[in-house]
Amino acid sequence: MAKMQGVKEKLHAPLYDAFHVSDKDPKKVFKDFMTDPRVIRFFVDVQGKTRLETNMQAAGMLPSLNTFEARALRVIVSNMRIAEKKKITPKGGAGGSVEVESLAVTSESEILADLIYNSVISLIVGEKTMIEMPTFWFPSGAGISPGFPTISNHGEPDPTATFRFAEPVFIEPQQNFRVELAFPQGLPGSELTVDSPEKRLANIIGPLRIWVVLDGYLTRDVQ
């Protein structure tokens, strides 16, 4: 369909990209999926990702001559299930305790705290840093109802409960942009392995996704 010259449309169309810790290999943990031991970069590696993980068509750039007006930045973390070994005494007490694999859900909030209190988020347009703050500054505004006691969210599951920019950040056509999630003092638990009894962010297994969402308005040609 041909474009209408000089006619643009503006629509609310957030951009999102995710870092994925897969559960296909039980020996691979969070740190094994990082290409850089201190930084996770969003919007720059979109090849091979599904629609669940990104809606970007090209790495670090808007398609065609589109422009984007970023109004807010959100960080959403999927629900986790941390595997650990526990000693359980069979009913009746006969035979003593046995060690079994179980799912520990009580440490989910600690893993989430490892992420948001030990990292810094930067929105970079061109080579200019437009905003930079610790990750706790960018709540998700999404998640599961807080009525579930075993579920931890990064903020309230309410789309209005997010940090909005005082002034919009503009991304011009063909301009590179990215979001970086950096760990200035190192990834918490980097010295631990998947078999360690202590679970920190670096040594947890999947499935886990961390999404970064740029919420705002896309301007594009009308077709």
PDB file of C-alpha atoms in Angstrom:
ATOM      1  CA  MET A   1       0.000   0.000   0.000  1.00  0.00           C
ATOM      2  CA  ALA A   2       1.397   3.422  -0.957  1.00  0.00           C
ATOM      3  CA  LYS A   3       2.267   6.013   1.653  1.00  0.00           C
ATOM      4  CA  MET A   4       0.374   9.294   1.775  1.00  0.00           C
ATOM      5  CA  GLN A   5       3.044  11.929   1.310  1.00  0.00           C
ATOM      6  CA  GLY A   6       3.244  14.478   4.120  1.00  0.00           C
ATOM      7  CA  VAL A   7       0.565  12.792   6.224  1.00  0.00           C
ATOM      8  CA  LYS A   8       1.528  11.297   9.587  1.00  0.00           C
ATOM      9  CA  GLU A   9      -0.357   9.459  12.304  1.00  0.00           C
ATOM     10  CA  LYS A  10       0.494   9.414  16.004  1.00  0.00           C
ATOM     11  CA  LEU A  11      -0.423   6.447  18.156  1.00  0.00           C
ATOM     12  CA  HIS A  12       0.254   5.105  21.614  1.00  0.00           C
ATOM     13  CA  ALA A  13       2.669   2.262  20.820  1.00  0.00           C
ATOM     14  CA  PRO A  14       5.154   1.237  23.548  1.00  0.00           C
ATOM     15  CA  LEU A  15       8.462  -0.386  22.582  1.00  0.00           C
ATOM     16  CA  TYR A  16       9.670  -3.385  24.577  1.00  0.00           C
ATOM     17  CA  ASP A  17      12.572  -5.821  24.687  1.00  0.00           C
ATOM     18  CA  ALA A  18      13.432  -8.651  27.077  1.00  0.00           C
ATOM     19  CA  PHE A  19      16.430 -10.473  28.523  1.00  0.00           C
ATOM     20  CA  HIS A  20      15.578 -14.179  28.672  1.00  0.00           C
ATOM     21  CA  VAL A  21      17.034 -16.813  31.011  1.00  0.00           C
ATOM     22  CA  SER A  22      15.943 -20.082  29.429  1.00  0.00           C
ATOM     23  CA  ASP A  23      15.181 -23.287  31.338  1.00  0.00           C
ATOM     24  CA  LYS A  24      16.185 -25.619  28.491  1.00  0.00           C
ATOM     25  CA  ASP A  25      19.637 -26.268  29.988  1.00  0.00           C
ATOM     26  CA  PRO A  26      19.428 -26.874  33.781  1.00  0.00           C
ATOM     27  CA  LYS A  27      23.141 -26.190  34.163  1.00  0.00           C
ATOM     28  CA  LYS A  28      22.951 -22.669  32.704  1.00  0.00           C
ATOM     29  CA  VAL A  29      22.179 -19.829  35.103  1.00  0.00           C
ATOM     30  CA  PHE A  30      21.461 -16.104  34.861  1.00  0.00           C
ATOM     31  CA  LYS A  31      25.098 -15.034  34.451  1.00  0.00           C
ATOM     32  CA  ASP A  32      25.636 -17.542  31.602  1.00  0.00           C
ATOM     33  CA  PHE A  33      23.083 -15.711  29.448  1.00  0.00           C
ATOM     34  CA  MET A  34      24.850 -12.346  29.808  1.00  0.00           C
ATOM     35  CA  THR A  35      27.196 -11.445  26.961  1.00  0.00           C
ATOM     36  CA  ASP A  36      28.790  -8.783  29.179  1.00  0.00           C
ATOM     37  CA  PRO A  37      29.380  -9.719  32.854  1.00  0.00           C
ATOM     38  CA  ARG A  38      28.301  -6.283  34.113  1.00  0.00           C
ATOM     39  CA  VAL A  39      25.739  -4.964  31.602  1.00  0.00           C
ATOM     40  CA  ILE A  40      22.528  -6.168  29.948  1.00  0.00           C
ATOM     41  CA  ARG A  41      21.670  -4.175  26.822  1.00  0.00           C
ATOM     42  CA  PHE A  42      18.090  -3.896  25.607  1.00  0.00           C
ATOM     43  CA  PHE A  43      16.850  -3.065  22.086  1.00  0.00           C
ATOM     44  CA  VAL A  44      20.233  -3.923  20.501  1.00  0.00           C
ATOM     45  CA  ASP A  45      19.973  -7.726  20.174  1.00  0.00           C
ATOM     46  CA  VAL A  46      16.561  -8.583  18.740  1.00  0.00           C
ATOM     47  CA  GLN A  47      17.411 -11.427  16.367  1.00  0.00           C
ATOM     48  CA  GLY A  48      15.759 -14.765  17.126  1.00  0.00           C
ATOM     49  CA  LYS A  49      13.414 -13.324  19.730  1.00  0.00           C
ATOM     50  CA  THR A  50       9.692 -14.003  19.760  1.00  0.00           C
ATOM     51  CA  ARG A  51       6.906 -11.427  19.973  1.00  0.00           C
ATOM     52  CA  LEU A  52       6.782 -12.181  23.687  1.00  0.00           C
ATOM     53  CA  GLU A  53      10.308 -10.832  24.074  1.00  0.00           C
ATOM     54  CA  THR A  54      10.400  -7.851  21.700  1.00  0.00           C
ATOM     55  CA  ASN A  55       8.371  -5.830  19.219  1.00  0.00           C
ATOM     56  CA  MET A  56      11.465  -4.296  17.625  1.00  0.00           C
ATOM     57  CA  GLN A  57      11.966  -4.898  13.912  1.00  0.00           C
ATOM     58  CA  ALA A  58      15.588  -3.741  13.780  1.00  0.00           C
ATOM     59  CA  ALA A  59      18.341  -3.575  16.358  1.00  0.00           C
ATOM     60  CA  GLY A  60      18.486  -0.247  18.170  1.00  0.00           C
ATOM     61  CA  MET A  61      16.606   1.723  15.544  1.00  0.00           C
ATOM     62  CA  LEU A  62      13.059   2.631  14.584  1.00  0.00           C
ATOM     63  CA  PRO A  63      11.745   1.306  11.267  1.00  0.00           C
ATOM     64  CA  SER A  64      11.542   3.553   8.202  1.00  0.00           C
ATOM     65  CA  LEU A  65      11.244   7.278   9.040  1.00  0.00           C
ATOM     66  CA  ASN A  66       9.276   6.792  12.242  1.00  0.00           C
ATOM     67  CA  THR A  67       9.865   8.912  15.316  1.00  0.00           C
ATOM     68  CA  PHE A  68       9.186   8.029  18.939  1.00  0.00           C
ATOM     69  CA  GLU A  69       8.302  10.171  21.934  1.00  0.00           C
ATOM     70  CA  ALA A  70       9.239   8.293  25.127  1.00  0.00           C
ATOM     71  CA  ARG A  71       7.178   9.299  28.145  1.00  0.00           C
ATOM     72  CA  ALA A  72       8.025   6.573  30.675  1.00  0.00           C
ATOM     73  CA  LEU A  73      10.355   3.648  31.264  1.00  0.00           C
ATOM     74  CA  ARG A  74       9.276   0.440  33.005  1.00  0.00           C
ATOM     75  CA  VAL A  75      11.168  -2.647  34.196  1.00  0.00           C
ATOM     76  CA  ILE A  76       9.063  -5.814  34.501  1.00  0.00           C
ATOM     77  CA  VAL A  77      10.388  -9.086  35.954  1.00  0.00           C
ATOM     78  CA  SER A  78       8.548 -12.363  35.413  1.00  0.00           C
ATOM     79  CA  ASN A  79       7.613 -14.661  38.256  1.00  0.00           C
ATOM     80  CA  MET A  80      10.405 -16.947  39.516  1.00  0.00           C
ATOM     81  CA  ARG A  81      10.581 -20.409  41.032  1.00  0.00           C
ATOM     82  CA  ILE A  82      13.875 -21.029  42.808  1.00  0.00           C
ATOM     83  CA  ALA A  83      14.819 -24.735  43.000  1.00  0.00           C
ATOM     84  CA  GLU A  84      16.535 -25.884  46.192  1.00  0.00           C
ATOM     85  CA  LYS A  85      16.980 -29.013  48.286  1.00  0.00           C
ATOM     86  CA  LYS A  86      15.041 -29.434  51.507  1.00  0.00           C
ATOM     87  CA  LYS A  87      14.994 -32.155  54.141  1.00  0.00           C
ATOM     88  CA  ILE A  88      11.535 -33.563  54.652  1.00  0.00           C
ATOM     89  CA  THR A  89      10.505 -36.098  57.307  1.00  0.00           C
ATOM     90  CA  PRO A  90       8.032 -38.694  55.981  1.00  0.00           C
ATOM     91  CA  LYS A  91       4.651 -38.948  57.667  1.00  0.00           C
ATOM     92  CA  GLY A  92       4.950 -40.892  60.923  1.00  0.00           C
ATOM     93  CA  GLY A  93       8.640 -40.094  61.308  1.00  0.00           C
ATOM     94  CA  ALA A  94       9.833 -43.543  60.244  1.00  0.00           C
ATOM     95  CA  GLY A  95      13.092 -43.799  58.364  1.00  0.00           C
ATOM     96  CA  GLY A  96      14.373 -40.337  59.293  1.00  0.00           C
ATOM     97  CA  SER A  97      14.623 -37.337  56.970  1.00  0.00           C
ATOM     98  CA  VAL A  98      15.080 -37.508  53.219  1.00  0.00           C
ATOM     99  CA  GLU A  99      16.504 -34.821  50.936  1.00  0.00           C
ATOM    100  CA  VAL A 100      14.320 -33.921  47.979  1.00  0.00           C
ATOM    101  CA  GLU A 101      14.170 -31.247  45.295  1.00  0.00           C
ATOM    102  CA  SER A 102      11.454 -28.717  45.978  1.00  0.00           C
ATOM    103  CA  LEU A 103      10.406 -25.297  44.816  1.00  0.00           C
ATOM    104  CA  ALA A 104      11.282 -22.428  47.103  1.00  0.00           C
ATOM    105  CA  VAL A 105       9.047 -19.439  46.549  1.00  0.00           C
ATOM    106  CA  THR A 106       9.979 -17.461  49.668  1.00  0.00           C
ATOM    107  CA  SER A 107      13.280 -16.184  48.216  1.00  0.00           C
ATOM    108  CA  GLU A 108      11.724 -14.608  45.119  1.00  0.00           C
ATOM    109  CA  SER A 109      11.589 -11.166  46.733  1.00  0.00           C
ATOM    110  CA  GLU A 110      15.282 -11.429  47.671  1.00  0.00           C
ATOM    111  CA  ILE A 111      16.252 -12.209  44.079  1.00  0.00           C
ATOM    112  CA  LEU A 112      14.159  -9.273  42.866  1.00  0.00           C
ATOM    113  CA  ALA A 113      15.861  -7.053  45.453  1.00  0.00           C
ATOM    114  CA  ASP A 114      19.258  -8.222  44.155  1.00  0.00           C
ATOM    115  CA  LEU A 115      18.247  -6.901  40.750  1.00  0.00           C
ATOM    116  CA  ILE A 116      16.652  -3.550  41.515  1.00  0.00           C
ATOM    117  CA  TYR A 117      18.978  -2.440  44.354  1.00  0.00           C
ATOM    118  CA  ASN A 118      22.266  -3.432  42.709  1.00  0.00           C
ATOM    119  CA  SER A 119      21.783  -2.134  39.171  1.00  0.00           C
ATOM    120  CA  VAL A 120      21.454   1.136  37.292  1.00  0.00           C
ATOM    121  CA  ILE A 121      19.234   1.803  34.269  1.00  0.00           C
ATOM    122  CA  SER A 122      20.370   4.185  31.521  1.00  0.00           C
ATOM    123  CA  LEU A 123      18.369   5.351  28.510  1.00  0.00           C
ATOM    124  CA  ILE A 124      20.848   6.257  25.778  1.00  0.00           C
ATOM    125  CA  VAL A 125      19.793   8.025  22.568  1.00  0.00           C
ATOM    126  CA  GLY A 126      22.565   8.458  20.041  1.00  0.00           C
ATOM    127  CA  GLU A 127      25.482   8.508  22.461  1.00  0.00           C
ATOM    128  CA  LYS A 128      23.790  10.812  24.962  1.00  0.00           C
ATOM    129  CA  THR A 129      22.466   9.523  28.281  1.00  0.00           C
ATOM    130  CA  MET A 130      18.948  10.911  28.637  1.00  0.00           C
ATOM    131  CA  ILE A 131      18.212   9.522  32.099  1.00  0.00           C
ATOM    132  CA  GLU A 132      20.170   7.335  34.517  1.00  0.00           C
ATOM    133  CA  MET A 133      18.915   6.069  37.877  1.00  0.00           C
ATOM    134  CA  PRO A 134      19.028   2.902  40.019  1.00  0.00           C
ATOM    135  CA  THR A 135      16.556   0.311  38.756  1.00  0.00           C
ATOM    136  CA  PHE A 136      14.230   0.719  41.744  1.00  0.00           C
ATOM    137  CA  TRP A 137      13.297   4.116  40.230  1.00  0.00           C
ATOM    138  CA  PHE A 138      11.448   2.440  37.334  1.00  0.00           C
ATOM    139  CA  PRO A 139       8.626   0.262  38.750  1.00  0.00           C
ATOM    140  CA  SER A 140       6.803  -2.050  36.390  1.00  0.00           C
ATOM    141  CA  GLY A 141       3.204  -0.913  36.676  1.00  0.00           C
ATOM    142  CA  ALA A 142       2.396  -4.524  35.770  1.00  0.00           C
ATOM    143  CA  GLY A 143       2.283  -7.975  37.312  1.00  0.00           C
ATOM    144  CA  ILE A 144       0.063 -10.372  39.209  1.00  0.00           C
ATOM    145  CA  SER A 145      -2.416  -9.231  41.839  1.00  0.00           C
ATOM    146  CA  PRO A 146      -0.744  -8.620  45.228  1.00  0.00           C
ATOM    147  CA  GLY A 147      -3.401 -10.895  46.757  1.00  0.00           C
ATOM    148  CA  PHE A 148      -1.119 -13.865  46.032  1.00  0.00           C
ATOM    149  CA  PRO A 149       1.358 -14.126  48.966  1.00  0.00           C
ATOM    150  CA  THR A 150       3.993 -16.101  47.028  1.00  0.00           C
ATOM    151  CA  ILE A 151       4.254 -13.599  44.154  1.00  0.00           C
ATOM    152  CA  SER A 152       6.667 -10.656  44.189  1.00  0.00           C
ATOM    153  CA  ASN A 153       6.322  -7.747  41.779  1.00  0.00           C
ATOM    154  CA  HIS A 154       8.563  -4.793  41.021  1.00  0.00           C
ATOM    155  CA  GLY A 155       5.966  -2.257  42.149  1.00  0.00           C
ATOM    156  CA  GLU A 156       2.176  -2.268  42.057  1.00  0.00           C
ATOM    157  CA  PRO A 157       0.397  -4.031  39.150  1.00  0.00           C
ATOM    158  CA  ASP A 158      -1.183  -0.753  38.067  1.00  0.00           C
ATOM    159  CA  PRO A 159      -0.208   0.914  34.757  1.00  0.00           C
ATOM    160  CA  THR A 160      -0.368   4.345  36.408  1.00  0.00           C
ATOM    161  CA  ALA A 161       2.134   3.326  39.110  1.00  0.00           C
ATOM    162  CA  THR A 162       5.214   4.088  37.033  1.00  0.00           C
ATOM    163  CA  PHE A 163       7.831   6.821  36.817  1.00  0.00           C
ATOM    164  CA  ARG A 164       7.032   9.223  33.993  1.00  0.00           C
ATOM    165  CA  PHE A 165       9.564  11.617  32.489  1.00  0.00           C
ATOM    166  CA  ALA A 166       9.068  15.294  33.295  1.00  0.00           C
ATOM    167  CA  GLU A 167       9.775  16.027  29.608  1.00  0.00           C
ATOM    168  CA  PRO A 168       9.454  13.507  26.763  1.00  0.00           C
ATOM    169  CA  VAL A 169      12.582  11.969  25.245  1.00  0.00           C
ATOM    170  CA  PHE A 170      12.518  12.137  21.434  1.00  0.00           C
ATOM    171  CA  ILE A 171      14.026   9.459  19.204  1.00  0.00           C
ATOM    172  CA  GLU A 172      14.479  10.725  15.664  1.00  0.00           C
ATOM    173  CA  PRO A 173      14.411   8.646  12.447  1.00  0.00           C
ATOM    174  CA  GLN A 174      17.461   6.401  11.932  1.00  0.00           C
ATOM    175  CA  GLN A 175      18.805   7.341  15.367  1.00  0.00           C
ATOM    176  CA  ASN A 176      20.329   4.592  17.497  1.00  0.00           C
ATOM    177  CA  PHE A 177      19.010   4.055  21.008  1.00  0.00           C
ATOM    178  CA  ARG A 178      19.307   1.468  23.747  1.00  0.00           C
ATOM    179  CA  VAL A 179      18.650   0.863  27.417  1.00  0.00           C
ATOM    180  CA  GLU A 180      21.439  -0.485  29.605  1.00  0.00           C
ATOM    181  CA  LEU A 181      20.982  -2.310  32.895  1.00  0.00           C
ATOM    182  CA  ALA A 182      24.399  -2.176  34.551  1.00  0.00           C
ATOM    183  CA  PHE A 183      25.771  -3.711  37.750  1.00  0.00           C
ATOM    184  CA  PRO A 184      28.479  -1.227  38.825  1.00  0.00           C
ATOM    185  CA  GLN A 185      29.680  -3.408  41.732  1.00  0.00           C
ATOM    186  CA  GLY A 186      29.240  -6.708  39.909  1.00  0.00           C
ATOM    187  CA  LEU A 187      26.384  -9.158  39.565  1.00  0.00           C
ATOM    188  CA  PRO A 188      25.189 -10.318  43.021  1.00  0.00           C
ATOM    189  CA  GLY A 189      26.254 -13.919  43.576  1.00  0.00           C
ATOM    190  CA  SER A 190      28.693 -14.079  40.640  1.00  0.00           C
ATOM    191  CA  GLU A 191      30.965 -16.393  42.604  1.00  0.00           C
ATOM    192  CA  LEU A 192      28.175 -18.954  43.132  1.00  0.00           C
ATOM    193  CA  THR A 193      27.268 -21.891  40.881  1.00  0.00           C
ATOM    194  CA  VAL A 194      23.964 -23.510  39.997  1.00  0.00           C
ATOM    195  CA  ASP A 195      24.624 -26.174  42.669  1.00  0.00           C
ATOM    196  CA  SER A 196      25.246 -23.670  45.458  1.00  0.00           C
ATOM    197  CA  PRO A 197      22.721 -23.892  48.339  1.00  0.00           C
ATOM    198  CA  GLU A 198      22.553 -20.088  48.413  1.00  0.00           C
ATOM    199  CA  LYS A 199      20.461 -18.549  45.650  1.00  0.00           C
ATOM    200  CA  ARG A 200      21.417 -15.086  44.400  1.00  0.00           C
ATOM    201  CA  LEU A 201      20.577 -13.340  41.149  1.00  0.00           C
ATOM    202  CA  ALA A 202      23.665 -14.605  39.287  1.00  0.00           C
ATOM    203  CA  ASN A 203      23.078 -18.313  39.958  1.00  0.00           C
ATOM    204  CA  ILE A 204      19.343 -18.739  39.500  1.00  0.00           C
ATOM    205  CA  ILE A 205      17.986 -20.908  36.708  1.00  0.00           C
ATOM    206  CA  GLY A 206      15.196 -20.102  34.268  1.00  0.00           C
ATOM    207  CA  PRO A 207      12.605 -19.523  33.154  1.00  0.00           C
ATOM    208  CA  LEU A 208      12.989 -15.803  33.783  1.00  0.00           C
ATOM    209  CA  ARG A 209      12.424 -12.717  31.675  1.00  0.00           C
ATOM    210  CA  ILE A 210      13.290  -9.094  32.374  1.00  0.00           C
ATOM    211  CA  TRP A 211      11.442  -6.668  30.118  1.00  0.00           C
ATOM    212  CA  VAL A 212      12.274  -3.017  29.561  1.00  0.00           C
ATOM    213  CA  VAL A 213       9.348  -1.025  28.177  1.00  0.00           C
ATOM    214  CA  LEU A 214       9.598   2.456  26.681  1.00  0.00           C
ATOM    215  CA  ASP A 215       6.066   3.791  26.947  1.00  0.00           C
ATOM    216  CA  GLY A 216       5.131   6.604  24.604  1.00  0.00           C
ATOM    217  CA  TYR A 217       3.920   7.718  21.197  1.00  0.00           C
ATOM    218  CA  LEU A 218       5.012   6.565  17.762  1.00  0.00           C
ATOM    219  CA  THR A 219       4.654   8.859  14.752  1.00  0.00           C
ATOM    220  CA  ARG A 220       4.605   7.162  11.347  1.00  0.00           C
ATOM    221  CA  ASP A 221       3.523   7.619   7.739  1.00  0.00           C
ATOM    222  CA  VAL A 222      -0.111   6.943   6.902  1.00  0.00           C
ATOM    223  CA  GLN A 223      -0.659   4.206   4.337  1.00  0.00           C
TER     224      GLN A 223
END
